[in-house]
C-alpha cells in the first residue's frame, strides 16, 4: 500500500515541469497547476482515477484546450500504474470551461488532435523534460 501511495504522489511532479505553450515558464511557475490540483482515488484492484483541475492564467485563455492536452499526454506517458484520467478547468476560471472539459476528456478528439503534426509538435515541446 505504501509503495502505491508513493507512486501516486508523483502525479504533481510529472505535470509541474510541463511548459506553457506561449511563455517560457512552466505550468507550475504560472500557477496553472499546483500540488493541490491533483486528486487520486482508488477505483479498483491496482487501478486509480486521477483527477486534475487546472487554472488558466486568464478567463479567455485560447490555449486552455492545448494545456489540457499536454497534461493528458504527459500523464498517460509517465504514470506508472493503471489509471483513468479526468482533466478539468477549475470551476469558474474560464469562459468556455464546459466545452473545453468535454474536449480534453474525449478520447477521439484527443487522438485526432495528436494526429495533427503541428499540434503534436507543440505538445511535444511542452511535455519534453528540459535537459
Short mmCIF file of N, CA and C in Angstrom, two decimals:
data_model
loop_
_atom_site.label_atom_id
_atom_site.label_comp_id
_atom_site.label_asym_id
_atom_site.label_seq_id
_atom_site.Cartn_x
_atom_site.Cartn_y
_atom_site.Cartn_z
N UNK A 1 0.83 -1.20 0.00
CA UNK A 1 0.00 0.00 0.00
C UNK A 1 0.87 1.27 0.00
N UNK A 2 1.88 1.31 0.84
CA UNK A 2 2.76 2.47 0.89
C UNK A 2 3.47 2.70 -0.43
N UNK A 3 3.81 1.58 -1.09
CA UNK A 3 4.50 1.66 -2.39
C UNK A 3 3.61 2.36 -3.41
N UNK A 4 2.35 1.95 -3.47
CA UNK A 4 1.40 2.56 -4.41
C UNK A 4 1.22 4.04 -4.07
N UNK A 5 1.04 4.34 -2.79
CA UNK A 5 0.86 5.74 -2.39
C UNK A 5 2.05 6.58 -2.83
N UNK A 6 3.24 6.03 -2.70
CA UNK A 6 4.45 6.77 -3.11
C UNK A 6 4.41 7.01 -4.62
N UNK A 7 3.98 6.01 -5.38
CA UNK A 7 3.91 6.17 -6.83
C UNK A 7 2.85 7.19 -7.22
N UNK A 8 1.75 7.19 -6.46
CA UNK A 8 0.65 8.12 -6.76
C UNK A 8 1.07 9.56 -6.54
N UNK A 9 1.93 9.76 -5.57
CA UNK A 9 2.31 11.13 -5.25
C UNK A 9 3.16 11.75 -6.35
N UNK A 10 3.53 10.97 -7.36
CA UNK A 10 4.34 11.50 -8.46
C UNK A 10 3.54 12.34 -9.45
N UNK A 11 2.23 12.22 -9.46
CA UNK A 11 1.42 12.95 -10.45
C UNK A 11 1.74 14.45 -10.46
N UNK A 12 1.77 15.13 -9.29
CA UNK A 12 2.13 16.56 -9.33
C UNK A 12 3.54 16.79 -9.87
N UNK A 13 4.47 15.88 -9.55
CA UNK A 13 5.85 16.03 -10.04
C UNK A 13 5.89 15.90 -11.56
N UNK A 14 5.07 15.01 -12.09
CA UNK A 14 5.06 14.77 -13.53
C UNK A 14 4.59 16.01 -14.28
N UNK A 15 3.55 16.68 -13.77
CA UNK A 15 2.97 17.80 -14.53
C UNK A 15 3.62 19.14 -14.22
N UNK A 16 4.37 19.24 -13.12
CA UNK A 16 4.92 20.56 -12.74
C UNK A 16 5.91 21.09 -13.76
N UNK A 17 6.56 20.20 -14.54
CA UNK A 17 7.59 20.65 -15.48
C UNK A 17 7.05 20.92 -16.89
N UNK A 18 5.75 20.71 -17.10
CA UNK A 18 5.18 21.00 -18.43
C UNK A 18 5.31 22.50 -18.68
N UNK A 19 5.79 22.83 -19.86
CA UNK A 19 5.96 24.25 -20.19
C UNK A 19 4.69 24.82 -20.80
N UNK A 20 4.48 26.10 -20.56
CA UNK A 20 3.35 26.81 -21.15
C UNK A 20 3.59 26.91 -22.66
N UNK A 21 2.54 26.73 -23.48
CA UNK A 21 2.72 26.80 -24.94
C UNK A 21 3.20 28.17 -25.44
N UNK A 22 2.92 29.25 -24.70
CA UNK A 22 3.26 30.60 -25.18
C UNK A 22 4.38 31.27 -24.41
N UNK A 23 4.55 30.87 -23.17
CA UNK A 23 5.50 31.56 -22.30
C UNK A 23 6.67 30.64 -21.97
N UNK A 24 7.80 31.22 -21.54
CA UNK A 24 8.95 30.37 -21.22
C UNK A 24 8.82 29.62 -19.89
N UNK A 25 7.83 29.97 -19.07
CA UNK A 25 7.68 29.34 -17.76
C UNK A 25 6.95 27.99 -17.85
N UNK A 26 7.05 27.27 -16.73
CA UNK A 26 6.31 26.01 -16.61
C UNK A 26 4.90 26.32 -16.11
N UNK A 27 4.01 25.32 -16.22
CA UNK A 27 2.64 25.50 -15.72
C UNK A 27 2.65 25.73 -14.21
N UNK A 28 3.60 25.13 -13.51
CA UNK A 28 3.68 25.35 -12.06
C UNK A 28 4.10 26.80 -11.76
N UNK A 29 5.10 27.30 -12.48
CA UNK A 29 5.57 28.67 -12.25
C UNK A 29 4.45 29.68 -12.51
N UNK A 30 3.58 29.38 -13.45
CA UNK A 30 2.47 30.28 -13.77
C UNK A 30 1.24 30.01 -12.89
N UNK A 31 1.36 29.03 -11.99
CA UNK A 31 0.28 28.62 -11.09
C UNK A 31 -0.95 28.12 -11.84
N UNK A 32 -0.72 27.54 -13.01
CA UNK A 32 -1.80 26.88 -13.76
C UNK A 32 -2.07 25.53 -13.09
N UNK A 33 -0.99 24.89 -12.63
CA UNK A 33 -1.13 23.66 -11.84
C UNK A 33 -0.42 23.87 -10.51
N UNK A 34 -0.96 23.24 -9.46
CA UNK A 34 -0.36 23.31 -8.13
C UNK A 34 -0.38 21.90 -7.54
N UNK A 35 0.28 21.75 -6.45
CA UNK A 35 0.30 20.48 -5.73
C UNK A 35 -1.14 20.02 -5.44
N UNK A 36 -2.02 20.98 -5.11
CA UNK A 36 -3.39 20.65 -4.71
C UNK A 36 -4.35 20.37 -5.87
N UNK A 37 -3.89 20.52 -7.10
CA UNK A 37 -4.81 20.36 -8.23
C UNK A 37 -4.94 18.89 -8.65
N UNK A 38 -4.20 18.01 -7.99
CA UNK A 38 -4.22 16.59 -8.35
C UNK A 38 -4.92 15.79 -7.26
N UNK A 39 -5.90 14.99 -7.68
CA UNK A 39 -6.63 14.14 -6.74
C UNK A 39 -6.54 12.71 -7.28
N UNK A 40 -6.27 11.76 -6.40
CA UNK A 40 -6.17 10.36 -6.84
C UNK A 40 -7.12 9.52 -6.00
N UNK A 41 -7.94 8.71 -6.69
CA UNK A 41 -8.88 7.83 -5.99
C UNK A 41 -8.66 6.41 -6.48
N UNK A 42 -8.75 5.46 -5.57
CA UNK A 42 -8.65 4.06 -5.96
C UNK A 42 -10.01 3.65 -6.53
N UNK A 43 -10.02 3.06 -7.74
CA UNK A 43 -11.30 2.66 -8.34
C UNK A 43 -11.38 1.16 -8.57
N UNK A 44 -10.29 0.47 -8.30
CA UNK A 44 -10.30 -0.98 -8.47
C UNK A 44 -8.98 -1.55 -8.02
N UNK A 45 -8.83 -2.84 -8.23
CA UNK A 45 -7.58 -3.52 -7.87
C UNK A 45 -6.44 -2.92 -8.69
N UNK A 46 -5.54 -2.19 -8.04
CA UNK A 46 -4.38 -1.60 -8.72
C UNK A 46 -4.78 -0.63 -9.85
N UNK A 47 -5.96 -0.03 -9.73
CA UNK A 47 -6.39 0.94 -10.75
C UNK A 47 -6.88 2.20 -10.05
N UNK A 48 -6.52 3.35 -10.64
CA UNK A 48 -6.78 4.62 -9.97
C UNK A 48 -7.39 5.63 -10.92
N UNK A 49 -8.20 6.50 -10.34
CA UNK A 49 -8.74 7.64 -11.07
C UNK A 49 -7.90 8.84 -10.67
N UNK A 50 -7.31 9.49 -11.66
CA UNK A 50 -6.50 10.68 -11.42
C UNK A 50 -7.29 11.87 -11.96
N UNK A 51 -7.60 12.81 -11.08
CA UNK A 51 -8.36 14.00 -11.48
C UNK A 51 -7.44 15.21 -11.35
N UNK A 52 -7.35 15.96 -12.43
CA UNK A 52 -6.54 17.17 -12.45
C UNK A 52 -7.48 18.35 -12.67
N UNK A 53 -7.34 19.39 -11.87
CA UNK A 53 -8.08 20.63 -12.09
C UNK A 53 -7.06 21.74 -12.26
N UNK A 54 -7.01 22.31 -13.46
CA UNK A 54 -6.01 23.36 -13.70
C UNK A 54 -6.69 24.70 -13.90
N UNK A 55 -5.93 25.76 -13.66
CA UNK A 55 -6.45 27.12 -13.71
C UNK A 55 -5.72 27.92 -14.78
N UNK A 56 -6.41 28.23 -15.89
CA UNK A 56 -5.77 29.05 -16.93
C UNK A 56 -5.35 30.41 -16.37
N UNK A 57 -4.37 31.03 -16.99
CA UNK A 57 -3.87 32.31 -16.48
C UNK A 57 -4.89 33.43 -16.68
N UNK A 58 -5.74 33.32 -17.71
CA UNK A 58 -6.79 34.31 -17.95
C UNK A 58 -8.10 33.59 -18.31
N UNK A 59 -9.27 34.20 -18.01
CA UNK A 59 -10.57 33.54 -18.21
C UNK A 59 -10.91 33.25 -19.68
N UNK A 60 -10.19 33.86 -20.62
CA UNK A 60 -10.48 33.61 -22.03
C UNK A 60 -9.28 32.97 -22.72
N UNK A 61 -8.42 32.30 -21.94
CA UNK A 61 -7.19 31.71 -22.45
C UNK A 61 -7.48 30.81 -23.66
N UNK A 62 -6.91 31.19 -24.80
CA UNK A 62 -7.16 30.42 -26.03
C UNK A 62 -6.39 29.11 -26.05
N UNK A 63 -5.45 28.95 -25.12
CA UNK A 63 -4.63 27.74 -25.11
C UNK A 63 -5.05 26.74 -24.04
N UNK A 64 -6.18 26.98 -23.39
CA UNK A 64 -6.61 26.10 -22.30
C UNK A 64 -6.79 24.66 -22.80
N UNK A 65 -7.33 24.47 -23.99
CA UNK A 65 -7.52 23.12 -24.53
C UNK A 65 -6.15 22.47 -24.76
N UNK A 66 -5.23 23.23 -25.30
CA UNK A 66 -3.88 22.72 -25.56
C UNK A 66 -3.18 22.35 -24.25
N UNK A 67 -3.35 23.16 -23.22
CA UNK A 67 -2.75 22.86 -21.91
C UNK A 67 -3.33 21.56 -21.37
N UNK A 68 -4.65 21.41 -21.49
CA UNK A 68 -5.30 20.16 -21.05
C UNK A 68 -4.75 18.96 -21.79
N UNK A 69 -4.52 19.13 -23.09
CA UNK A 69 -3.96 18.06 -23.91
C UNK A 69 -2.55 17.71 -23.45
N UNK A 70 -1.75 18.71 -23.17
CA UNK A 70 -0.38 18.47 -22.67
C UNK A 70 -0.41 17.70 -21.35
N UNK A 71 -1.31 18.09 -20.45
CA UNK A 71 -1.44 17.40 -19.16
C UNK A 71 -1.78 15.92 -19.40
N UNK A 72 -2.76 15.68 -20.28
CA UNK A 72 -3.20 14.31 -20.56
C UNK A 72 -2.06 13.47 -21.15
N UNK A 73 -1.38 13.99 -22.15
CA UNK A 73 -0.32 13.23 -22.83
C UNK A 73 0.81 12.91 -21.86
N UNK A 74 1.24 13.91 -21.11
CA UNK A 74 2.35 13.73 -20.17
C UNK A 74 2.00 12.66 -19.12
N UNK A 75 0.80 12.74 -18.57
CA UNK A 75 0.40 11.77 -17.54
C UNK A 75 0.22 10.38 -18.12
N UNK A 76 -0.37 10.28 -19.32
CA UNK A 76 -0.54 8.96 -19.94
C UNK A 76 0.82 8.29 -20.13
N UNK A 77 1.82 9.08 -20.48
CA UNK A 77 3.15 8.52 -20.72
C UNK A 77 3.89 8.18 -19.44
N UNK A 78 3.64 8.93 -18.39
CA UNK A 78 4.51 8.84 -17.21
C UNK A 78 3.91 8.16 -15.99
N UNK A 79 2.61 8.02 -15.91
CA UNK A 79 2.06 7.40 -14.71
C UNK A 79 2.38 5.91 -14.71
N UNK A 80 3.00 5.41 -13.64
CA UNK A 80 3.48 4.03 -13.63
C UNK A 80 2.44 3.01 -13.14
N UNK A 81 1.16 3.33 -13.28
CA UNK A 81 0.13 2.40 -12.83
C UNK A 81 -1.09 2.55 -13.73
N UNK A 82 -2.01 1.57 -13.65
CA UNK A 82 -3.23 1.64 -14.46
C UNK A 82 -4.09 2.77 -13.93
N UNK A 83 -4.61 3.57 -14.85
CA UNK A 83 -5.35 4.74 -14.39
C UNK A 83 -6.39 5.19 -15.41
N UNK A 84 -7.33 5.92 -14.89
CA UNK A 84 -8.30 6.64 -15.70
C UNK A 84 -8.00 8.10 -15.39
N UNK A 85 -8.02 8.92 -16.42
CA UNK A 85 -7.61 10.30 -16.26
C UNK A 85 -8.78 11.23 -16.55
N UNK A 86 -9.05 12.15 -15.65
CA UNK A 86 -10.06 13.18 -15.90
C UNK A 86 -9.39 14.52 -15.67
N UNK A 87 -9.50 15.39 -16.67
CA UNK A 87 -8.85 16.69 -16.58
C UNK A 87 -9.90 17.77 -16.76
N UNK A 88 -9.92 18.71 -15.84
CA UNK A 88 -10.92 19.77 -15.86
C UNK A 88 -10.26 21.12 -15.63
N UNK A 89 -10.93 22.14 -16.12
CA UNK A 89 -10.55 23.50 -15.78
C UNK A 89 -11.21 23.79 -14.44
N UNK A 90 -10.48 24.43 -13.53
CA UNK A 90 -11.06 24.78 -12.22
C UNK A 90 -12.33 25.58 -12.45
N UNK A 91 -13.35 25.23 -11.71
CA UNK A 91 -14.67 25.83 -11.89
C UNK A 91 -14.62 27.36 -11.83
N UNK A 92 -15.25 27.99 -12.81
CA UNK A 92 -15.36 29.44 -12.81
C UNK A 92 -14.11 30.19 -13.26
N UNK A 93 -13.11 29.48 -13.81
CA UNK A 93 -11.87 30.17 -14.18
C UNK A 93 -11.71 30.35 -15.69
N UNK A 94 -12.70 29.89 -16.47
CA UNK A 94 -12.60 30.07 -17.92
C UNK A 94 -13.99 30.27 -18.52
N UNK A 95 -14.05 31.13 -19.54
CA UNK A 95 -15.35 31.47 -20.13
C UNK A 95 -16.01 30.30 -20.86
N UNK A 96 -15.23 29.35 -21.39
CA UNK A 96 -15.83 28.21 -22.10
C UNK A 96 -15.41 26.89 -21.44
N UNK A 97 -15.34 26.90 -20.11
CA UNK A 97 -14.80 25.74 -19.40
C UNK A 97 -15.54 24.44 -19.71
N UNK A 98 -16.87 24.49 -19.87
CA UNK A 98 -17.62 23.27 -20.13
C UNK A 98 -17.22 22.62 -21.45
N UNK A 99 -17.12 23.44 -22.50
CA UNK A 99 -16.73 22.93 -23.82
C UNK A 99 -15.33 22.34 -23.77
N UNK A 100 -14.42 23.04 -23.11
CA UNK A 100 -13.03 22.59 -23.05
C UNK A 100 -12.94 21.29 -22.25
N UNK A 101 -13.67 21.21 -21.14
CA UNK A 101 -13.67 19.97 -20.34
C UNK A 101 -14.13 18.78 -21.19
N UNK A 102 -15.17 18.98 -22.00
CA UNK A 102 -15.66 17.91 -22.88
C UNK A 102 -14.56 17.49 -23.85
N UNK A 103 -13.92 18.49 -24.46
CA UNK A 103 -12.89 18.21 -25.46
C UNK A 103 -11.71 17.42 -24.91
N UNK A 104 -11.18 17.86 -23.77
CA UNK A 104 -9.95 17.23 -23.27
C UNK A 104 -10.21 15.90 -22.58
N UNK A 105 -11.49 15.53 -22.41
CA UNK A 105 -11.81 14.23 -21.83
C UNK A 105 -12.46 13.29 -22.85
N UNK A 106 -12.37 13.66 -24.13
CA UNK A 106 -12.95 12.85 -25.21
C UNK A 106 -11.81 12.15 -25.95
N UNK A 107 -11.74 10.82 -25.79
CA UNK A 107 -10.63 10.05 -26.38
C UNK A 107 -10.46 10.29 -27.87
N UNK A 108 -11.58 10.33 -28.62
CA UNK A 108 -11.50 10.50 -30.08
C UNK A 108 -10.91 11.87 -30.43
N UNK A 109 -11.36 12.89 -29.72
CA UNK A 109 -10.86 14.24 -30.01
C UNK A 109 -9.38 14.36 -29.65
N UNK A 110 -8.99 13.73 -28.56
CA UNK A 110 -7.58 13.77 -28.16
C UNK A 110 -6.73 13.06 -29.21
N UNK A 111 -7.19 11.89 -29.65
CA UNK A 111 -6.45 11.13 -30.67
C UNK A 111 -6.35 11.94 -31.97
N UNK A 112 -7.45 12.57 -32.38
CA UNK A 112 -7.45 13.39 -33.60
C UNK A 112 -6.48 14.56 -33.46
N UNK A 113 -6.47 15.19 -32.30
CA UNK A 113 -5.58 16.33 -32.07
C UNK A 113 -4.12 15.88 -32.20
N UNK A 114 -3.81 14.71 -31.66
CA UNK A 114 -2.43 14.23 -31.69
C UNK A 114 -2.01 13.73 -33.07
N UNK A 115 -2.98 13.58 -33.98
CA UNK A 115 -2.63 13.22 -35.36
C UNK A 115 -2.25 14.45 -36.17
N UNK A 116 -2.57 15.63 -35.65
CA UNK A 116 -2.22 16.87 -36.33
C UNK A 116 -0.74 17.15 -36.05
N UNK A 117 0.11 17.13 -37.10
CA UNK A 117 1.56 17.27 -36.87
C UNK A 117 1.95 18.57 -36.16
N UNK A 118 1.30 19.68 -36.49
CA UNK A 118 1.64 20.96 -35.85
C UNK A 118 1.31 20.93 -34.36
N UNK A 119 0.12 20.44 -34.07
CA UNK A 119 -0.33 20.35 -32.69
C UNK A 119 0.56 19.39 -31.90
N UNK A 120 0.86 18.25 -32.52
CA UNK A 120 1.70 17.26 -31.84
C UNK A 120 3.08 17.84 -31.51
N UNK A 121 3.62 18.61 -32.43
CA UNK A 121 4.94 19.22 -32.19
C UNK A 121 4.90 20.19 -31.01
N UNK A 122 3.84 20.99 -30.93
CA UNK A 122 3.69 21.92 -29.80
C UNK A 122 3.58 21.14 -28.49
N UNK A 123 2.75 20.09 -28.48
CA UNK A 123 2.59 19.27 -27.27
C UNK A 123 3.94 18.68 -26.86
N UNK A 124 4.68 18.14 -27.83
CA UNK A 124 5.99 17.54 -27.53
C UNK A 124 6.94 18.57 -26.90
N UNK A 125 6.93 19.78 -27.45
CA UNK A 125 7.80 20.84 -26.90
C UNK A 125 7.42 21.16 -25.46
N UNK A 126 6.12 21.13 -25.17
CA UNK A 126 5.65 21.47 -23.83
C UNK A 126 5.92 20.36 -22.81
N UNK A 127 5.80 19.09 -23.23
CA UNK A 127 5.92 18.00 -22.28
C UNK A 127 7.32 17.42 -22.15
N UNK A 128 8.22 17.72 -23.09
CA UNK A 128 9.57 17.19 -23.02
C UNK A 128 10.32 17.80 -21.86
N UNK A 129 10.95 16.96 -21.07
CA UNK A 129 11.71 17.43 -19.91
C UNK A 129 12.89 18.30 -20.38
N UNK A 130 13.12 19.42 -19.70
CA UNK A 130 14.30 20.23 -20.05
C UNK A 130 15.57 19.47 -19.69
N UNK A 131 16.61 19.65 -20.47
CA UNK A 131 17.86 18.91 -20.22
C UNK A 131 18.57 19.39 -18.97
#
